[in-house]
PDB file of C-alpha atoms in Angstrom:
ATOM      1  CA  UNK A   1     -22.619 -15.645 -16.316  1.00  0.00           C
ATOM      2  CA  UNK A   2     -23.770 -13.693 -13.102  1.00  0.00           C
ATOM      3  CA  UNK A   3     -21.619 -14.164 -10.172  1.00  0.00           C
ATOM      4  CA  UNK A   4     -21.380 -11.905  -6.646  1.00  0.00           C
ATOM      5  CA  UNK A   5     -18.672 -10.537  -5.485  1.00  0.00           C
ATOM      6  CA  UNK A   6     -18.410  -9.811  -1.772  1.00  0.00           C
ATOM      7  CA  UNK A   7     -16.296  -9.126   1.442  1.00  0.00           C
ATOM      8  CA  UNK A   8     -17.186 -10.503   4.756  1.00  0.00           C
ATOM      9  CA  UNK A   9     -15.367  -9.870   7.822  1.00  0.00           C
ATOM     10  CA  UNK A  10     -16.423 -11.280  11.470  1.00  0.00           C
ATOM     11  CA  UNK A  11     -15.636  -9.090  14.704  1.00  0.00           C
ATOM     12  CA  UNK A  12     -13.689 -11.736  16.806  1.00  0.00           C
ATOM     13  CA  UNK A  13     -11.262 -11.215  14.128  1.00  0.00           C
ATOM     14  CA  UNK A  14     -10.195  -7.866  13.675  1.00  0.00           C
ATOM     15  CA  UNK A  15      -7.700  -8.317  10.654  1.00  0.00           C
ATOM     16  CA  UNK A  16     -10.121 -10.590   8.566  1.00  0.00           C
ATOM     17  CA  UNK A  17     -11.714  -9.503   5.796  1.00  0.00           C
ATOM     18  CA  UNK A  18     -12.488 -12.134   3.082  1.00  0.00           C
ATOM     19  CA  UNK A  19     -13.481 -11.214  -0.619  1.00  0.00           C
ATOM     20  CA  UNK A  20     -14.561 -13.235  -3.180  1.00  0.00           C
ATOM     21  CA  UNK A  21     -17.266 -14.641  -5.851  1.00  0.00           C
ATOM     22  CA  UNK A  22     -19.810 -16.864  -6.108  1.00  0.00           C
ATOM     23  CA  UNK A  23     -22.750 -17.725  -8.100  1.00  0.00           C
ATOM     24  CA  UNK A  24     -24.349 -18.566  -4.685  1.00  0.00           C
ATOM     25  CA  UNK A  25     -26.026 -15.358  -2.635  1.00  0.00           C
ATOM     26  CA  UNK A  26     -23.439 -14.270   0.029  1.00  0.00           C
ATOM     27  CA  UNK A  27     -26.023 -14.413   2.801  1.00  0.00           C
ATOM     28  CA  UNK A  28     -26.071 -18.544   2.054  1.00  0.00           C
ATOM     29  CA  UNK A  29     -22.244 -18.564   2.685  1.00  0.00           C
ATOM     30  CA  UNK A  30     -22.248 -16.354   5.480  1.00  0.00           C
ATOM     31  CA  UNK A  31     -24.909 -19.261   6.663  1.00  0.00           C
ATOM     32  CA  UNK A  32     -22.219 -22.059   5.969  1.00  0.00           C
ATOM     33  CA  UNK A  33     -19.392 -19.753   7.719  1.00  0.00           C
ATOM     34  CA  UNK A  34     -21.633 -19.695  10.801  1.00  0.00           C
ATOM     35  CA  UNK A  35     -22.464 -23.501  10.806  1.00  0.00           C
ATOM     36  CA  UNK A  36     -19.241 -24.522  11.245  1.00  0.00           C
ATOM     37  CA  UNK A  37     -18.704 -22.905  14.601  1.00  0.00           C
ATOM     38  CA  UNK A  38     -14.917 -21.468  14.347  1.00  0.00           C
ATOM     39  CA  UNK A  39     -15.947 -18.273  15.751  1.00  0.00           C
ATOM     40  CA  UNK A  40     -17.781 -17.083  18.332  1.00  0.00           C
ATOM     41  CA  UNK A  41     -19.342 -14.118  16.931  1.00  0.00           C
ATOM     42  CA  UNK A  42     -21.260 -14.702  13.716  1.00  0.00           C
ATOM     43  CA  UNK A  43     -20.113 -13.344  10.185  1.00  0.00           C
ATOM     44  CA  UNK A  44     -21.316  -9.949   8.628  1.00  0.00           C
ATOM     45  CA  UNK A  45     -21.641  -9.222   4.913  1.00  0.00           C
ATOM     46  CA  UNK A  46     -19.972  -6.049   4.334  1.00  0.00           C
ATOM     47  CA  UNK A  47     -20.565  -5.676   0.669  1.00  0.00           C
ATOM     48  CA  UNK A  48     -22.200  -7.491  -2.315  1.00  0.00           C
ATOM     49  CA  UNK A  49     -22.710  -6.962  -5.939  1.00  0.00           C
ATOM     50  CA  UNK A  50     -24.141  -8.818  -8.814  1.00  0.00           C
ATOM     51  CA  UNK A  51     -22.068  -8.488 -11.961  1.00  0.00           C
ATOM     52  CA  UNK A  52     -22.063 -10.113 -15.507  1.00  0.00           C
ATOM     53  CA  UNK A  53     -18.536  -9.888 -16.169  1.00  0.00           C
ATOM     54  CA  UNK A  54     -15.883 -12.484 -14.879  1.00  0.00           C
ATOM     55  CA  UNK A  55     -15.456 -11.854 -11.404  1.00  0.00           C
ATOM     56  CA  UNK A  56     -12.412 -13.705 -11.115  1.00  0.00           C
ATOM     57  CA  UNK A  57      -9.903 -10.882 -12.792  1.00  0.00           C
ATOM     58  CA  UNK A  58     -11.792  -8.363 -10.183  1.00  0.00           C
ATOM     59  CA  UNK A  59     -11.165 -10.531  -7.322  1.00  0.00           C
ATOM     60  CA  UNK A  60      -7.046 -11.003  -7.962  1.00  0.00           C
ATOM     61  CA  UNK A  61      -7.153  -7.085  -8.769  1.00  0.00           C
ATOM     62  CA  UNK A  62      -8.306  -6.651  -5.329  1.00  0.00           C
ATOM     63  CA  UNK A  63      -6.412  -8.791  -3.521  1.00  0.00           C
ATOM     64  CA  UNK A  64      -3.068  -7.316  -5.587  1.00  0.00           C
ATOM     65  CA  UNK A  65      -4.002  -3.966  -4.228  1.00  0.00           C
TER      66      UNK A  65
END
């Protein structure tokens, strides 16, 4: 199964970085993020890759370290 993984962050918060997986394209979420209308400035996709393997072990690995 194909999923992203991908960090975001948004400027008017200086400590936020989120990473994570989807089988969605980060730009759509980044489009949801900015819908809502908690933050003034709009989201930015810092990184994105398409992998086969299950994303889910990556992500925790991450987020451990």
């Amino acid at each position: 199964m194909l999923q992203w993984l991908y960090a975001i962050s948004n400027p008017a918060m200086t400590s936020f970085v989120k990473i994570g997986h989807s089988e969605n394209y980060p730009e759509a979420l980044i489009k949801d993020f900015d819908l809502t209308g908690r933050s003034p400035l709009p989201y930015r996709l810092e990184y994105k890759i398409l992998l086969k393997d299950d994303c889910y072990r990556i992500v925790q690995n991450i987020r451990k370290a």
